CSV table of C-alpha atoms in Angstrom, one decimal:
chain,number,residue,atom,x,y,z
A,1,MET,CA,12.9,1.5,33.7
A,2,THR,CA,7.4,4.8,46.7
A,3,SER,CA,6.2,4.6,49.6
A,4,ASN,CA,6.3,1.0,51.7
A,5,LYS,CA,2.5,1.3,52.0
A,6,ARG,CA,0.7,-1.4,49.9
A,7,ILE,CA,-1.0,-0.2,47.1
A,8,LEU,CA,-4.3,-1.7,46.6
A,9,ILE,CA,-6.0,-1.2,42.9
A,10,ASP,CA,-9.6,-1.0,42.2
A,11,ARG,CA,-10.1,-4.0,40.4
A,12,ARG,CA,-13.3,-2.7,38.4
A,13,SER,CA,-11.2,0.1,37.0
A,14,LEU,CA,-8.6,-2.2,35.9
A,15,LEU,CA,-11.2,-4.6,34.2
A,16,LYS,CA,-12.9,-1.7,32.3
A,17,ILE,CA,-9.7,0.2,31.5
A,18,GLY,CA,-7.0,-3.0,31.2
A,19,GLY,CA,-9.1,-5.1,29.6
A,20,GLY,CA,-8.7,-7.9,32.7
A,21,LEU,CA,-5.7,-6.4,34.0
A,22,GLY,CA,-7.2,-7.5,37.5
A,23,VAL,CA,-6.0,-10.9,37.4
A,24,ALA,CA,-2.5,-9.7,36.4
A,25,LEU,CA,-2.2,-7.3,38.9
A,26,ALA,CA,-3.9,-9.6,41.7
A,27,ALA,CA,-4.8,-6.6,43.7
A,28,PRO,CA,-7.4,-6.7,46.4
A,29,ALA,CA,-10.4,-4.4,45.3
A,30,VAL,CA,-10.3,-2.5,48.6
A,31,PHE,CA,-9.5,1.1,47.4
A,32,THR,CA,-11.1,3.3,44.6
A,33,ARG,CA,-8.6,5.2,42.2
A,34,SER,CA,-9.0,8.2,44.4
A,35,ALA,CA,-7.2,6.9,46.8
A,36,PHE,CA,-4.2,7.3,44.9
A,37,ALA,CA,-4.7,10.7,43.6
A,38,ALA,CA,-1.5,11.8,45.3
A,39,GLU,CA,0.9,9.0,44.3
A,40,THR,CA,3.3,9.2,41.5
A,41,LEU,CA,5.6,6.7,39.5
A,42,THR,CA,9.0,7.9,37.6
A,43,VAL,CA,9.6,5.8,35.0
A,44,ALA,CA,12.9,5.9,32.9
A,45,ASP,CA,12.8,4.8,29.1
A,46,PRO,CA,15.2,5.1,26.1
A,47,GLY,CA,13.1,8.3,24.9
A,48,GLY,CA,12.4,9.1,21.5
A,49,PRO,CA,9.5,6.9,19.9
A,50,TYR,CA,9.4,5.0,22.8
A,51,SER,CA,7.9,7.6,25.2
A,52,PRO,CA,4.7,8.3,22.7
A,53,GLY,CA,4.3,4.7,22.6
A,54,TYR,CA,4.7,3.4,26.0
A,55,ARG,CA,2.5,6.8,27.1
A,56,LYS,CA,0.0,5.5,25.1
A,57,ALA,CA,0.2,1.5,25.8
A,58,PHE,CA,1.5,1.8,29.4
A,59,TYR,CA,1.5,5.1,31.3
A,60,ASP,CA,-1.7,7.0,30.6
A,61,PRO,CA,-4.0,3.7,31.1
A,62,PHE,CA,-1.8,2.9,34.5
A,63,GLU,CA,-2.7,6.0,35.2
A,64,GLN,CA,-6.3,6.3,34.4
A,65,ALA,CA,-6.8,2.5,36.2
A,66,THR,CA,-4.9,3.5,39.4
A,67,GLY,CA,-4.8,6.9,40.1
A,68,ILE,CA,-1.1,6.8,40.4
A,69,LYS,CA,0.3,9.8,38.0
A,70,VAL,CA,3.0,8.5,35.8
A,71,ILE,CA,6.1,10.5,34.9
A,72,ASN,CA,8.6,9.3,32.5
A,73,VAL,CA,12.2,10.5,31.9
A,74,ALA,CA,15.1,9.6,29.4
A,75,ARG,CA,17.3,7.0,30.8
A,76,ASP,CA,21.1,6.8,29.9
A,77,ALA,CA,22.2,4.4,26.6
A,78,GLU,CA,23.4,2.0,29.4
A,79,PRO,CA,21.8,2.8,33.0
A,80,THR,CA,23.6,0.2,35.1
A,81,ALA,CA,25.8,3.1,36.5
A,82,GLN,CA,22.8,5.2,37.4
A,83,PHE,CA,21.2,2.2,38.6
A,84,ARG,CA,24.4,1.6,41.1
A,85,ALA,CA,24.6,4.8,42.6
A,86,MET,CA,20.8,5.1,43.3
A,87,VAL,CA,21.1,1.8,45.1
A,88,GLU,CA,24.2,2.6,47.0
A,89,THR,CA,22.8,6.1,47.8
A,90,GLN,CA,19.5,5.2,48.6
A,91,SER,CA,18.9,8.1,46.4
A,92,TYR,CA,16.2,7.3,43.7
A,93,SER,CA,15.7,9.5,40.9
A,94,TRP,CA,13.1,7.2,39.1
A,95,ASP,CA,11.3,3.9,40.4
A,96,VAL,CA,11.6,1.7,37.4
A,97,CYS,CA,13.6,1.7,34.5
A,98,THR,CA,13.9,-0.1,31.0
A,99,LEU,CA,16.9,-2.7,30.4
A,100,THR,CA,18.4,-4.6,28.2
A,101,LEU,CA,19.2,-8.3,28.8
A,102,SER,CA,23.0,-7.3,29.0
A,103,ALA,CA,22.0,-4.5,31.9
A,104,ARG,CA,20.0,-6.8,33.4
A,105,ASP,CA,22.6,-9.2,33.9
A,106,ILE,CA,25.1,-7.0,35.2
A,107,LEU,CA,22.8,-5.7,37.5
A,108,GLU,CA,21.4,-9.2,38.9
A,109,LYS,CA,25.2,-9.9,39.2
A,110,ARG,CA,25.3,-7.1,41.5
A,111,ASP,CA,22.3,-7.7,43.5
A,112,LEU,CA,21.1,-4.4,42.9
A,113,LEU,CA,17.3,-5.4,41.2
A,114,GLU,CA,14.3,-5.7,43.5
A,115,PRO,CA,12.0,-8.9,42.9
A,116,ILE,CA,9.0,-8.3,40.6
A,117,ASN,CA,6.8,-11.1,42.1
A,118,LEU,CA,5.0,-11.9,38.8
A,119,PRO,CA,4.8,-15.6,38.6
A,120,ALA,CA,4.6,-17.0,35.0
A,121,ALA,CA,1.1,-18.5,35.6
A,122,ASP,CA,-0.2,-15.0,35.7
A,123,VAL,CA,0.5,-14.0,32.5
A,124,PRO,CA,-0.2,-16.7,30.2
A,125,GLY,CA,1.2,-16.0,26.6
A,126,LEU,CA,4.3,-14.6,27.8
A,127,MET,CA,7.6,-15.5,25.9
A,128,PRO,CA,9.5,-17.9,28.1
A,129,ASP,CA,12.8,-15.5,27.8
A,130,ALA,CA,10.9,-12.4,28.9
A,131,LEU,CA,10.4,-13.3,32.5
A,132,THR,CA,12.6,-13.7,35.6
A,133,GLU,CA,12.2,-12.8,39.1
A,134,LEU,CA,13.7,-9.4,38.7
A,135,TRP,CA,12.6,-8.3,35.1
A,136,LEU,CA,9.7,-8.2,32.6
A,137,GLY,CA,10.7,-7.8,29.2
A,138,VAL,CA,7.8,-6.1,27.2
A,139,ASP,CA,9.4,-5.5,23.6
A,140,VAL,CA,11.6,-7.4,21.3
A,141,TYR,CA,14.2,-5.9,18.5
A,142,SER,CA,16.1,-7.7,15.9
A,143,THR,CA,19.1,-7.5,13.8
A,144,ILE,CA,18.0,-8.8,10.6
A,145,MET,CA,19.1,-8.3,6.7
A,146,ALA,CA,17.5,-5.3,4.6
A,147,TYR,CA,18.3,-4.6,0.7
A,148,ARG,CA,16.8,-2.3,-1.8
A,149,THR,CA,14.2,-3.7,-4.0
A,150,ASP,CA,15.2,-1.0,-7.1
A,151,HIS,CA,18.7,-3.2,-7.0
A,152,PHE,CA,17.3,-6.9,-6.1
A,153,ASP,CA,14.1,-8.6,-7.1
A,154,ALA,CA,11.9,-8.3,-4.3
A,155,ALA,CA,10.6,-12.1,-5.2
A,156,ASN,CA,14.3,-13.4,-5.7
A,157,GLY,CA,16.4,-11.3,-3.5
A,158,PRO,CA,19.0,-12.6,-0.9
A,159,SER,CA,17.3,-14.2,1.9
A,160,SER,CA,20.0,-15.9,4.3
A,161,TRP,CA,23.3,-14.6,5.5
A,162,ALA,CA,25.0,-17.0,3.0
A,163,ASP,CA,23.2,-15.2,0.4
A,164,PHE,CA,24.7,-11.9,1.7
A,165,TRP,CA,27.9,-13.2,1.6
A,166,ASN,CA,27.4,-14.4,-1.8
A,167,VAL,CA,28.8,-11.4,-4.0
A,168,GLU,CA,28.7,-13.0,-7.2
A,169,LYS,CA,25.1,-14.2,-7.1
A,170,PHE,CA,24.0,-10.8,-5.2
A,171,PRO,CA,26.5,-8.6,-6.7
A,172,GLY,CA,26.0,-4.7,-4.6
A,173,ARG,CA,27.0,-2.4,-2.0
A,174,ARG,CA,27.4,-4.1,1.3
A,175,ALA,CA,27.4,-2.5,5.0
A,176,LEU,CA,27.9,-4.7,8.2
A,177,ARG,CA,27.7,-3.5,11.8
A,178,LYS,CA,31.3,-2.2,12.9
A,179,ASN,CA,31.2,-4.5,16.4
A,180,PRO,CA,31.6,-7.8,16.7
A,181,ILE,CA,28.0,-8.7,18.5
A,182,ASP,CA,25.7,-9.8,15.4
A,183,THR,CA,28.5,-9.8,13.4
A,184,LEU,CA,30.3,-12.9,14.4
A,185,GLU,CA,26.8,-14.6,14.9
A,186,GLN,CA,25.9,-13.6,10.9
A,187,ALA,CA,29.7,-14.6,9.6
A,188,LEU,CA,28.9,-18.1,11.1
A,189,LEU,CA,25.4,-18.8,9.7
A,190,ALA,CA,27.0,-17.4,6.3
A,191,ASP,CA,29.6,-20.3,6.8
A,192,GLY,CA,26.6,-22.7,7.4
A,193,VAL,CA,26.2,-23.0,11.2
A,194,PRO,CA,22.6,-24.2,12.2
A,195,ILE,CA,20.8,-21.2,13.8
A,196,ALA,CA,20.3,-23.7,16.6
A,197,GLU,CA,23.9,-24.4,17.2
A,198,LEU,CA,25.3,-20.8,17.1
A,199,TYR,CA,26.2,-21.1,20.6
A,200,PRO,CA,29.0,-21.4,21.8
A,201,LEU,CA,30.2,-19.4,18.9
A,202,ASP,CA,33.2,-20.7,16.9
A,203,ILE,CA,35.5,-17.7,16.7
A,204,GLU,CA,38.2,-19.1,14.4
A,205,ARG,CA,35.5,-20.1,11.8
A,206,ALA,CA,33.7,-17.1,12.3
A,207,TYR,CA,36.9,-14.8,11.3
A,208,ALA,CA,37.6,-17.0,8.5
A,209,SER,CA,34.2,-16.2,7.2
A,210,LEU,CA,34.8,-12.6,7.9
A,211,GLU,CA,37.8,-12.6,6.0
A,212,LYS,CA,35.9,-13.6,2.7
A,213,ILE,CA,33.3,-10.8,3.0
A,214,LYS,CA,35.7,-8.2,4.3
A,215,PRO,CA,36.8,-6.9,1.0
A,216,TYR,CA,33.0,-6.6,-0.2
A,217,VAL,CA,31.9,-4.4,2.6
A,218,ASP,CA,31.8,-1.1,1.6
A,219,VAL,CA,30.9,0.6,4.6
A,220,TRP,CA,31.0,-0.7,8.1
A,221,TRP,CA,28.4,1.2,10.3
A,222,THR,CA,28.9,2.8,14.0
A,223,GLY,CA,25.1,3.9,15.1
A,224,GLY,CA,21.4,3.4,14.1
A,225,ALA,CA,21.0,6.5,12.2
A,226,GLN,CA,23.7,6.2,10.0
A,227,SER,CA,22.3,2.4,9.0
A,228,SER,CA,19.2,3.8,8.3
A,229,GLN,CA,21.0,6.6,6.4
A,230,LEU,CA,23.0,4.0,4.4
A,231,ILE,CA,20.1,2.1,2.8
A,232,GLN,CA,17.5,4.9,2.6
A,233,SER,CA,19.7,7.1,0.1
A,234,GLY,CA,20.8,3.7,-1.7
A,235,GLU,CA,24.5,4.5,-0.7
A,236,VAL,CA,24.4,0.6,0.3
A,237,ASP,CA,22.2,-2.1,-1.5
A,238,LEU,CA,22.2,-4.8,1.1
A,239,ILE,CA,22.8,-4.1,5.2
A,240,ALA,CA,22.8,-5.9,8.2
A,241,LEU,CA,20.6,-3.3,10.8
A,242,TRP,CA,18.3,-3.2,13.4
A,243,ASN,CA,14.5,-4.2,12.3
A,244,ALA,CA,13.1,-0.7,13.7
A,245,ARG,CA,15.5,1.0,11.9
A,246,ALA,CA,14.5,-0.7,8.6
A,247,GLN,CA,10.9,-0.4,9.1
A,248,ALA,CA,11.4,3.6,9.4
A,249,VAL,CA,12.8,3.6,6.2
A,250,ILE,CA,10.3,1.5,4.6
A,251,ASP,CA,7.6,3.6,6.1
A,252,GLY,CA,9.1,6.9,5.0
A,253,GLY,CA,8.7,5.0,1.1
A,254,ALA,CA,12.2,3.7,0.3
A,255,PRO,CA,12.2,1.0,-2.0
A,256,VAL,CA,13.7,-1.5,0.8
A,257,LYS,CA,12.6,-5.0,2.0
A,258,ILE,CA,13.2,-6.7,5.6
A,259,GLY,CA,14.5,-10.6,5.6
A,260,TRP,CA,13.7,-11.8,8.8
A,261,ASN,CA,15.4,-14.9,7.9
A,262,GLN,CA,18.2,-16.1,10.4
A,263,GLY,CA,17.5,-13.1,12.1
A,264,LEU,CA,18.6,-12.0,16.1
A,265,TYR,CA,16.3,-10.9,18.4
A,266,SER,CA,17.0,-9.3,21.8
A,267,ILE,CA,14.3,-8.2,24.7
A,268,GLU,CA,14.1,-5.2,26.7
A,269,GLY,CA,11.9,-4.7,29.6
A,270,TRP,CA,11.3,-3.2,33.3
A,271,GLY,CA,13.6,-3.4,36.2
A,272,ILE,CA,13.3,-2.0,39.8
A,273,PRO,CA,16.3,-0.6,41.8
A,274,LYS,CA,16.7,-2.7,44.6
A,275,GLY,CA,15.5,-1.1,48.2
A,276,SER,CA,13.5,1.4,46.6
A,277,PRO,CA,10.6,2.7,48.8
A,278,ARG,CA,8.5,2.7,46.4
A,279,ALA,CA,9.1,-0.5,44.8
A,280,ASP,CA,5.2,-1.6,45.5
A,281,ILE,CA,3.9,0.9,43.1
A,282,ALA,CA,6.5,0.1,40.6
A,283,ARG,CA,5.9,-3.9,40.7
A,284,GLN,CA,2.1,-3.0,40.0
A,285,PHE,CA,3.2,-1.3,37.0
A,286,VAL,CA,5.2,-3.8,35.8
A,287,LYS,CA,2.7,-6.3,36.0
A,288,PHE,CA,0.4,-4.0,34.1
A,289,CYS,CA,2.8,-4.0,31.5
A,290,ALA,CA,2.4,-7.7,30.8
A,291,ASP,CA,-1.0,-7.3,29.9
A,292,PRO,CA,-1.1,-8.6,25.9
A,293,LYS,CA,-3.9,-5.5,25.0
A,294,GLN,CA,-1.7,-2.9,26.8
A,295,GLN,CA,1.5,-4.3,24.7
A,296,ALA,CA,-0.7,-4.1,21.7
A,297,LEU,CA,-0.8,-0.7,21.7
A,298,PHE,CA,3.2,0.6,21.5
A,299,THR,CA,3.6,-1.4,18.2
A,300,GLU,CA,1.2,1.4,16.9
A,301,PHE,CA,4.4,3.6,17.3
A,302,LEU,CA,7.4,1.1,17.4
A,303,ALA,CA,8.4,-1.7,15.3
A,304,TYR,CA,9.2,-3.7,18.0
A,305,GLY,CA,7.3,-7.0,19.2
A,306,PRO,CA,5.4,-7.4,22.1
A,307,THR,CA,6.7,-10.4,24.4
A,308,ASN,CA,3.0,-11.5,25.4
A,309,LEU,CA,2.2,-13.4,22.0
A,310,LYS,CA,-1.6,-12.9,22.9
A,311,ALA,CA,-1.3,-9.3,21.9
A,312,TYR,CA,-1.2,-10.6,18.1
A,313,GLU,CA,-5.0,-10.9,19.0
A,314,HIS,CA,-5.5,-7.3,19.1
A,315,ILE,CA,-2.9,-6.3,16.2
A,316,PRO,CA,-3.9,-5.9,12.4
A,317,ALA,CA,-2.5,-8.4,10.4
A,318,GLU,CA,-0.3,-5.8,8.6
A,319,ARG,CA,1.2,-4.3,11.2
A,320,ALA,CA,1.6,-7.8,12.5
A,321,ALA,CA,4.1,-8.7,10.1
A,322,ALA,CA,6.4,-6.0,10.4
A,323,LEU,CA,7.0,-7.2,14.1
A,324,PRO,CA,9.8,-9.8,15.3
A,325,THR,CA,7.8,-11.7,17.5
A,326,SER,CA,5.0,-12.4,15.0
A,327,GLU,CA,4.6,-16.3,14.3
A,328,ALA,CA,5.9,-16.1,11.0
A,329,ASN,CA,9.0,-14.1,12.0
A,330,LEU,CA,9.8,-15.4,15.2
A,331,LYS,CA,10.2,-19.1,13.9
A,332,VAL,CA,12.8,-18.1,11.7
A,333,MET,CA,15.1,-16.1,14.1
A,334,THR,CA,16.8,-16.9,17.5
A,335,ILE,CA,17.7,-14.8,20.5
A,336,ALA,CA,21.1,-13.4,21.0
A,337,ARG,CA,22.6,-15.2,23.9
A,338,GLU,CA,23.6,-12.6,26.1
A,339,ASP,CA,25.2,-14.6,28.5
A,340,TRP,CA,27.7,-15.8,26.1
A,341,TRP,CA,28.5,-12.1,25.3
A,342,SER,CA,28.6,-11.2,29.0
A,343,ALA,CA,31.5,-13.6,29.4
A,344,ASN,CA,33.4,-13.0,26.3
A,345,ARG,CA,32.4,-9.1,25.3
A,346,SER,CA,35.8,-7.4,26.2
A,347,GLU,CA,37.8,-10.0,24.3
A,348,MET,CA,35.5,-9.9,21.6
A,349,THR,CA,35.3,-6.4,21.1
A,350,GLU,CA,39.4,-6.2,21.6
A,351,ARG,CA,40.3,-8.6,18.5
A,352,PHE,CA,37.3,-7.6,16.3
A,353,ASN,CA,38.9,-4.0,16.6
A,354,ALA,CA,42.2,-5.4,15.8
A,355,TRP,CA,41.0,-7.1,12.6
A,356,ILE,CA,39.3,-4.4,11.2
A,357,LEU,CA,42.2,-2.4,11.5
A,358,GLY,CA,44.1,-5.4,10.1
């Protein structure tokens, strides 16, 4: 989401621009930023709103602090094949790349990631699930419920997956994702499984629950843009979708409300391809992105939550309420267990597709 020579960053510049990032970067104050004027770092991100959000939060400030020019390119939706090709051919088209938990786990199992060398003690405030030896999570997104407030009372609308399944108390047009991921969890939550006891998923119970709602699902959506359009246009009154998609609809003026209760969140962050000749610079950049003040900046562009919860000291309360990792929202959700899905994805996808057609 580098020459092998060690990159030494001017601590004074970092303190001035990054608000204390010298501690996180742990770089000796030996060279000034002019020493790095010829250096460049190529990062791969998902494109779209990520690019300006990350540009303001990470790319430009890092460049200003170090003199290392940051060039961003758009990555594939699932960059694991690109990672593998670069490592195997030793031909690196970028130095660091954003990875979902799924992509991270695949690359880790194949030994395709560089260590980031970031001790947890150096990043107080960071969510425990957001740091491994090989990866730093920087943003959190969530699958949530959203509904039209011109159809349901905003004060007494549906507030759980059991409510979503309750077609008598909450009549209306419904949409779910045409994918077992999240949908199986929602079915179990609707059937009364406590959110802390979701995994391992009880598959038979999940499908028994899905059978109850299936006749009342008007649309099984397949893409994020479709999900936004469905709730924005009023084609459906109640939907499961990603929080940033719902927030974009709200920001556009549609009468829509997000329900965070029983949401399923996941994390995206930075990984470095193994063997990269520019791994040292990439590690400095990754550490820079752990700083709470920097993470707070991308929330102006993206309705994703920072992983360093100290970032909320720098985010306006109104904006914080729309983010997955704000205290009120995070405490009513749980992380989607990617380890379970990694082991069961193929089997679950095959069964779900057969069930949809049956």
